[in-house]
PDB file of C-alpha atoms and ligand atoms in Angstrom:
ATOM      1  CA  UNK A   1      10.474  32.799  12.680  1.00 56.00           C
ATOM      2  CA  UNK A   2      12.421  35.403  10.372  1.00 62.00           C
ATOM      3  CA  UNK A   3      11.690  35.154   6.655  1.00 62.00           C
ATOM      4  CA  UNK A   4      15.311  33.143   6.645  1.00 73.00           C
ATOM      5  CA  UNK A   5      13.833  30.461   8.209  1.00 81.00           C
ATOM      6  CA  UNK A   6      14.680  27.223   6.889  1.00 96.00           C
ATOM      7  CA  UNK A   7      11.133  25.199   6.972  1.00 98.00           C
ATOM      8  CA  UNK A   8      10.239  21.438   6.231  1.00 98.00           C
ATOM      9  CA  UNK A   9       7.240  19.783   6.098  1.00 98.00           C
ATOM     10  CA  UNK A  10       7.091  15.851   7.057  1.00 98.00           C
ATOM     11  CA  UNK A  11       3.750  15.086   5.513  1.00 97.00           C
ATOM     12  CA  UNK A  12       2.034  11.472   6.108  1.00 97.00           C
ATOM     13  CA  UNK A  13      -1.527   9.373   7.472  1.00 96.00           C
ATOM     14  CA  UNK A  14      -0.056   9.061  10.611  1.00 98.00           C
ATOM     15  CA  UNK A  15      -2.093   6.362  11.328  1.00 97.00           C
ATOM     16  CA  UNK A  16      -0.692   6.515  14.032  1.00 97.00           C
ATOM     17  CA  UNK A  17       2.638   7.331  14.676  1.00 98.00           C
ATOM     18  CA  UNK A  18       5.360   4.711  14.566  1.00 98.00           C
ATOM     19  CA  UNK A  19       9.028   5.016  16.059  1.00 98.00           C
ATOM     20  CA  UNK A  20      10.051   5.343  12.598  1.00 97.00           C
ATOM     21  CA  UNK A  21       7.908   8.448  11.453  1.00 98.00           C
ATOM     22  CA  UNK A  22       9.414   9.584  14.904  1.00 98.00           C
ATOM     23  CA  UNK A  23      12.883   9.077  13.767  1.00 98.00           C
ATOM     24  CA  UNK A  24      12.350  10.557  10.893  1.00 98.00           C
ATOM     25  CA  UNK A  25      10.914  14.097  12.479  1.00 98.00           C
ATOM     26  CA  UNK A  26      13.820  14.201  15.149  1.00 98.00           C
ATOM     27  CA  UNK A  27      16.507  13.883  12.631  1.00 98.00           C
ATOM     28  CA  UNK A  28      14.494  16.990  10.362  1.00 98.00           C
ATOM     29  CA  UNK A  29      14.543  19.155  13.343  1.00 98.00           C
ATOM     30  CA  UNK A  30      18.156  18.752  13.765  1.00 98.00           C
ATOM     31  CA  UNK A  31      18.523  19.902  10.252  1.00 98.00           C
ATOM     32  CA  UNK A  32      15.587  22.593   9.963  1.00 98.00           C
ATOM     33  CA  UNK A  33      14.900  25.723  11.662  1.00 98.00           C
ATOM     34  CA  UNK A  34      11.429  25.004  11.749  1.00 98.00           C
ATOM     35  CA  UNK A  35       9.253  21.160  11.027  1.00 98.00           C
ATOM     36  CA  UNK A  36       5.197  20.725   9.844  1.00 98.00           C
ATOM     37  CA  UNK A  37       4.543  17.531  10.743  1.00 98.00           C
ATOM     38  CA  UNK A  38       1.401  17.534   8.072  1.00 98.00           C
ATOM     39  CA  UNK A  39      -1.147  15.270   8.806  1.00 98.00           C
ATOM     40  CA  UNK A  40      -3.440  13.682   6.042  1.00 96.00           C
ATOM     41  CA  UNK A  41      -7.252  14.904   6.597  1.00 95.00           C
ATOM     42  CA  UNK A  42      -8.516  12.834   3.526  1.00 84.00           C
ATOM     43  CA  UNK A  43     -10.719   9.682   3.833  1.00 70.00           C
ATOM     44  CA  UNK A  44     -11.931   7.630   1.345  1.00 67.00           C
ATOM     45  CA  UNK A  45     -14.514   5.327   2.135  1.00 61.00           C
ATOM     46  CA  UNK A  46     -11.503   2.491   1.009  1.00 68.00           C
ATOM     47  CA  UNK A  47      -8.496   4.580   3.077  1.00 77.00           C
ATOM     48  CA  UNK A  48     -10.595   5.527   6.066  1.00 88.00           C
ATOM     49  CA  UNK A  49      -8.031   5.670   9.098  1.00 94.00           C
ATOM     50  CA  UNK A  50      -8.552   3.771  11.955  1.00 94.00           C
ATOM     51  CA  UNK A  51      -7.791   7.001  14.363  1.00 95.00           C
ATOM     52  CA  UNK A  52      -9.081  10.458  13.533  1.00 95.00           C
ATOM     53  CA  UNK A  53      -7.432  13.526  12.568  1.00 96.00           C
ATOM     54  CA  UNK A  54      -7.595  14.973  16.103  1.00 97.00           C
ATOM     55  CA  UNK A  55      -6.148  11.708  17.732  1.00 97.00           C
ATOM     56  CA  UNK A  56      -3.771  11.075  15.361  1.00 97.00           C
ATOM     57  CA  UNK A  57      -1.953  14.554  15.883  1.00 98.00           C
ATOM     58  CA  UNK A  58      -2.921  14.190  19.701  1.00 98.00           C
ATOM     59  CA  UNK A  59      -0.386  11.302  19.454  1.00 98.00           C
ATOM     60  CA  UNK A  60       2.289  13.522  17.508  1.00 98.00           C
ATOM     61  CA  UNK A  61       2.566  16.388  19.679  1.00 98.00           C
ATOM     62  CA  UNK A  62       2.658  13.661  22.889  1.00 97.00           C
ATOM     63  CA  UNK A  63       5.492  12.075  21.161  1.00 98.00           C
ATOM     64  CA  UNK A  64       7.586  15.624  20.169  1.00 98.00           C
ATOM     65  CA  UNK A  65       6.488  17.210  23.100  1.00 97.00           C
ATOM     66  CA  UNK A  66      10.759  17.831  23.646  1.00 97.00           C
ATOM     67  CA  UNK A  67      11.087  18.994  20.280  1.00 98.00           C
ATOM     68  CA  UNK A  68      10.539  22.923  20.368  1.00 97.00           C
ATOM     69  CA  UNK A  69      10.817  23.544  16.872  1.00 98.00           C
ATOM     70  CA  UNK A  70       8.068  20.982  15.688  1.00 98.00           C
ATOM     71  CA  UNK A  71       4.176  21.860  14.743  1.00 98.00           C
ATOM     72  CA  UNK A  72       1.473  19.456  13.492  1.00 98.00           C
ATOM     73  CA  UNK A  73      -0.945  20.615  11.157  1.00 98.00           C
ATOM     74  CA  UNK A  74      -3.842  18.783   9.267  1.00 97.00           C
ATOM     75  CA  UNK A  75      -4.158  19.448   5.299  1.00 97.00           C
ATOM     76  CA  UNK A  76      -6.176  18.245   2.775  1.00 95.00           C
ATOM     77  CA  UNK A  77      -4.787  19.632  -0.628  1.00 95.00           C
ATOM     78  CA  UNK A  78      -1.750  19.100  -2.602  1.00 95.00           C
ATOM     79  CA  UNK A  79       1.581  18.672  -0.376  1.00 96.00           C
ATOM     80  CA  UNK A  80       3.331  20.797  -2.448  1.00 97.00           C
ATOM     81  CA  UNK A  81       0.653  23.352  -2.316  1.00 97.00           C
ATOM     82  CA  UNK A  82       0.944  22.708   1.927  1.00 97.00           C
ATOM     83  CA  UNK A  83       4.484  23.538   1.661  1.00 97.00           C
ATOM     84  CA  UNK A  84       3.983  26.947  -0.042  1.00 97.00           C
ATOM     85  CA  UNK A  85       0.955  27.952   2.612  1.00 97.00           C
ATOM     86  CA  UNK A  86       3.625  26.997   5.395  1.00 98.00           C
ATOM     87  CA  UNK A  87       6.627  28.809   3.261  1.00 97.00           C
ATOM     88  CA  UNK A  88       9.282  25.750   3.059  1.00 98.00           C
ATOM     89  CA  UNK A  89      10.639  24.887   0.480  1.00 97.00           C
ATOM     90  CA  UNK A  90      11.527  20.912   1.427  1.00 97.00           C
ATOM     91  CA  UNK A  91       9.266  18.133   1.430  1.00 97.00           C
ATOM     92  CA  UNK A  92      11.054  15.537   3.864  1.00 98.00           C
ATOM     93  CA  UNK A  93      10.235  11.809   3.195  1.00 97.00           C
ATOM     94  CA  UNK A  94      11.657   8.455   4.888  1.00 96.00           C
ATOM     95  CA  UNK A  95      12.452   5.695   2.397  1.00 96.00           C
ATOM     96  CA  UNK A  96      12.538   2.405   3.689  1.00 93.00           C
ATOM     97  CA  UNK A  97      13.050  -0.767   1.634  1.00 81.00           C
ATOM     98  CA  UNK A  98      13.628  -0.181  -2.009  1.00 81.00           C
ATOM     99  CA  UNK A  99       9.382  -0.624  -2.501  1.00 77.00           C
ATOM    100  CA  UNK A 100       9.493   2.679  -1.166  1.00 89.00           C
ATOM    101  CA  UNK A 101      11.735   3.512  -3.583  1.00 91.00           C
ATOM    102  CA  UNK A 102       9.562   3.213  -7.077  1.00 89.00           C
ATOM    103  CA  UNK A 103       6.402   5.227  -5.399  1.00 91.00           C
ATOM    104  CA  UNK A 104       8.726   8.148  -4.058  1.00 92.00           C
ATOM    105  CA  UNK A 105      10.263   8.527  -7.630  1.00 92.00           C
ATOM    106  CA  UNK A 106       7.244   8.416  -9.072  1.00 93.00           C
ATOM    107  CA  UNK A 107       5.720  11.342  -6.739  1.00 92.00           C
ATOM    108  CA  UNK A 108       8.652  13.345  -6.886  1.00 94.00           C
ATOM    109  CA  UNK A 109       8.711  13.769 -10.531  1.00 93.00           C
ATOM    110  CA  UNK A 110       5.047  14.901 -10.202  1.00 93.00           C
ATOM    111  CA  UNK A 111       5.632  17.090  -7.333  1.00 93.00           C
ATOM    112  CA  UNK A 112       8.379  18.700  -9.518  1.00 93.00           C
ATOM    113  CA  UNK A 113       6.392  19.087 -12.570  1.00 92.00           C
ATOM    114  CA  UNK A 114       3.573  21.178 -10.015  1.00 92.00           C
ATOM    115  CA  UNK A 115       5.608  22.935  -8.080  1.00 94.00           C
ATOM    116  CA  UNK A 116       9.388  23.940  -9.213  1.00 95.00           C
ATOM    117  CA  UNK A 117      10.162  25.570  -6.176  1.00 95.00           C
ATOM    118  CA  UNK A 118       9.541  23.181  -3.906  1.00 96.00           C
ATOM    119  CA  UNK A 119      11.875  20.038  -3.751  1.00 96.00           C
ATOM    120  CA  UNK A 120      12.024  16.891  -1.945  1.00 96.00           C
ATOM    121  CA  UNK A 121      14.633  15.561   0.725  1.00 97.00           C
ATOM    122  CA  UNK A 122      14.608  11.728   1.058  1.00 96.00           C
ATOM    123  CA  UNK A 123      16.405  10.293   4.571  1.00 97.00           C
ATOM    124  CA  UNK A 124      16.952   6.745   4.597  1.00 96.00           C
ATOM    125  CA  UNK A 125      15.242   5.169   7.347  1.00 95.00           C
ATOM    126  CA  UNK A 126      17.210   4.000  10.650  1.00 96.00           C
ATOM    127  CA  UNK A 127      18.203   0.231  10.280  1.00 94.00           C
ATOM    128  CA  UNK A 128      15.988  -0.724  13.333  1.00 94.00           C
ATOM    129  CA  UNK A 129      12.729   1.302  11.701  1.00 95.00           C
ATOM    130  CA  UNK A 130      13.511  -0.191   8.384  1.00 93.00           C
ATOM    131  CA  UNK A 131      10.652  -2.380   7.937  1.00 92.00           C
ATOM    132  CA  UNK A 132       8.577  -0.576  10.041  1.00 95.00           C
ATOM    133  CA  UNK A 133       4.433   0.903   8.827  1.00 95.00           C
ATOM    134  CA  UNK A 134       1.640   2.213  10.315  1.00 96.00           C
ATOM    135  CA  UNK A 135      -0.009  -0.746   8.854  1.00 94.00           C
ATOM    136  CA  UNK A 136       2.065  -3.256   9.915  1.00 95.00           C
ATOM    137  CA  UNK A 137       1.354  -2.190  13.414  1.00 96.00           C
ATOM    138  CA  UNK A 138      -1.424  -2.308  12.990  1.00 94.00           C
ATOM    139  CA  UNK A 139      -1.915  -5.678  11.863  1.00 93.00           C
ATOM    140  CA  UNK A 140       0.400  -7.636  14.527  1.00 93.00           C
ATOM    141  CA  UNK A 141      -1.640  -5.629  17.076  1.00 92.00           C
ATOM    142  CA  UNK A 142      -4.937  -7.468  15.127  1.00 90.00           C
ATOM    143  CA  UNK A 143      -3.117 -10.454  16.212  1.00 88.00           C
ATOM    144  CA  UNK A 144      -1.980  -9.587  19.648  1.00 86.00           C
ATOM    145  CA  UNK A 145       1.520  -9.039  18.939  1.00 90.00           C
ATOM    146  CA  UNK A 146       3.827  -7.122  21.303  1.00 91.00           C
ATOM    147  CA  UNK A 147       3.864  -3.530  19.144  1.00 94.00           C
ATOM    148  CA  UNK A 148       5.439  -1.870  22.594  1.00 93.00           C
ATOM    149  CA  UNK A 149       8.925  -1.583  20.746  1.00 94.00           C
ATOM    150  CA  UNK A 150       7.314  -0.255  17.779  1.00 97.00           C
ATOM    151  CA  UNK A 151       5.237   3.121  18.431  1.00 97.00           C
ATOM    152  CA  UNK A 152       5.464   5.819  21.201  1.00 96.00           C
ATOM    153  CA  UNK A 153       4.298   5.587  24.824  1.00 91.00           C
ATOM    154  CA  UNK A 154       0.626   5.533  24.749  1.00 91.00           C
ATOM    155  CA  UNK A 155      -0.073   4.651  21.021  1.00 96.00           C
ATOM    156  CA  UNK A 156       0.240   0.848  21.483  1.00 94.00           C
ATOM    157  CA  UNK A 157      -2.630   0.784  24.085  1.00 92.00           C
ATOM    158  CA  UNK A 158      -5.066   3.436  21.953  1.00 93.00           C
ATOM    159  CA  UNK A 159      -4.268   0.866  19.449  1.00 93.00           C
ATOM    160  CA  UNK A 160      -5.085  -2.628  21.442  1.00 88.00           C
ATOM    161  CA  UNK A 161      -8.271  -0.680  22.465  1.00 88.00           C
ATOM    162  CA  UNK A 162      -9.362   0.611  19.133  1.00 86.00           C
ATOM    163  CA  UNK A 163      -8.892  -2.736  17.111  1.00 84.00           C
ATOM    164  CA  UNK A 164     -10.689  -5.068  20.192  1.00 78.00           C
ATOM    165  CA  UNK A 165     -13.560  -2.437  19.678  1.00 77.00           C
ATOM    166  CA  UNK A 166     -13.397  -2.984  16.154  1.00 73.00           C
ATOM    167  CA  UNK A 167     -13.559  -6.862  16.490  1.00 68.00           C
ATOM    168  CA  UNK A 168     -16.636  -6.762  18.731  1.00 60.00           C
ATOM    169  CA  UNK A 169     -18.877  -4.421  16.374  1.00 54.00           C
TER     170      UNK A 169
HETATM  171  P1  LIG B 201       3.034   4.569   6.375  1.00 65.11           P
HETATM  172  O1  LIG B 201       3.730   4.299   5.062  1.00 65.11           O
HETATM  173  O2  LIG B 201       3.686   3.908   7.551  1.00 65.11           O
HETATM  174  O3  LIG B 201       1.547   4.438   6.340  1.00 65.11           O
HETATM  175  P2  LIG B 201       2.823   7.440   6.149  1.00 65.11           P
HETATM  176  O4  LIG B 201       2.025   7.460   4.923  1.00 65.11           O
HETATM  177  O5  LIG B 201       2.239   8.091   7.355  1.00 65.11           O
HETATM  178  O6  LIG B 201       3.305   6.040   6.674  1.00 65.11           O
HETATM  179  O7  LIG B 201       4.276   7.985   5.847  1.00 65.11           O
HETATM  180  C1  LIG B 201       4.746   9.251   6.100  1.00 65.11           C
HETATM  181  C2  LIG B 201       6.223   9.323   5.800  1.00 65.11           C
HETATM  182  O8  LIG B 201       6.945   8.628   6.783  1.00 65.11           O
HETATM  183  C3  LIG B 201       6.654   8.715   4.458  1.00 65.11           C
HETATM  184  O9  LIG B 201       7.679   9.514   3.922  1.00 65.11           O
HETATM  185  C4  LIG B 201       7.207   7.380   4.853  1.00 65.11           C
HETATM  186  O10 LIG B 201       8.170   6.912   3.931  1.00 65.11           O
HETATM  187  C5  LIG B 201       7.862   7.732   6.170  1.00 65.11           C
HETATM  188  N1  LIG B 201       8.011   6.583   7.030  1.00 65.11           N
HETATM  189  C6  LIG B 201       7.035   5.787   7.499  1.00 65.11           C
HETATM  190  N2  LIG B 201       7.564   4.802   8.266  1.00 65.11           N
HETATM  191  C7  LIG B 201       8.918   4.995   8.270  1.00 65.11           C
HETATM  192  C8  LIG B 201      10.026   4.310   8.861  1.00 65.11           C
HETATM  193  N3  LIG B 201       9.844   3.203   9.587  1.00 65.11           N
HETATM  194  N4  LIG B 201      11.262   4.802   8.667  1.00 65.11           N
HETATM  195  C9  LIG B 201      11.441   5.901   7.901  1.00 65.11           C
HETATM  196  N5  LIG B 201      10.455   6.584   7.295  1.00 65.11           N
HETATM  197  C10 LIG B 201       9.202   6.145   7.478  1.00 65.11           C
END
């Protein structure tokens, strides 16, 4: 990559992957040189994800295997401090329904206030992904809900798997 390069990161708990994260990654690599999909590596006992780090960017790279100018990197300190480490300059963030809307405000005035240089680039979310989380997967999958639709090829079963596991222990 020359020093030119125009780099994004698309940071997130991936836990896991949805369709709409997806959507969201394709559409920066059609306006980037170069994405980091950054992956969360921070658990609180109350957050703890259901996958770990490794599987959850397993899943990514599956799912932008096509995508040539796409990485996936865990981080555990300030995004905006991420950004700098990678050298981009853009944060990319999906906003979905308008409760996404207070939150991302919020954080983007603090990001600002760290880091100056480094801005943020909101793309609103494809109608079909609209209402689509992580954690709404993973609840209909709780309840045996059809999440094929929802997530890429191979997530929905790790999921099915990991949360009958869950109900038996
Ligand atoms: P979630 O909110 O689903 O737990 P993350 O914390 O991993 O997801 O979110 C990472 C980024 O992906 C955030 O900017 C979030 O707004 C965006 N995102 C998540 N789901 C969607 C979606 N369905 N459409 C567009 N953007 C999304």
């Amino acid at each position: 990559m020359s020093p030119e390069s125009r780099i994004c990161v698309c940071p997130g708990s991936y836990d896991p992957i949805t369709n709409g994260h997806l959507d969201i990654i394709q559409r920066s690599a059609e306006l980037f040189d170069e994405v980091v999909v950054a992956v969360v590596n921070l658990s609180t006992r109350k957050n703890k994800p259901l996958f770990g780090i490794d599987e959850r960017i397993g899943f990514i790279e599956t799912a932008t295997s096509d995508l040539e100018n796409v990485r996936i990197e865990p981080f555990d300190i300030l995004v905006v401090d991420f950004a700098r480490k990678v050298g981009a300059k853009t944060i990319v963030k999906g906003l979905r329904a308008i409760s996404d809307f207070e939150y991302e405000f919020e954080m983007h005035q603090l990001n600002r206030m760290q880091a100056p240089d480094v801005d943020t680039l909101y793309l609103m979310a494809s109608p079909q992904y609209s209402f689509l989380s992580s954690s709404g997967v993973k609840e209909i999958a709780t309840f045996g809900g059809n999440i094929g639709d929802l997530v890429p090829e191979g997530v929905a079963e790790r999921l099915q798997e990991e949360l009958s596991r869950h109900r038996t222990v």
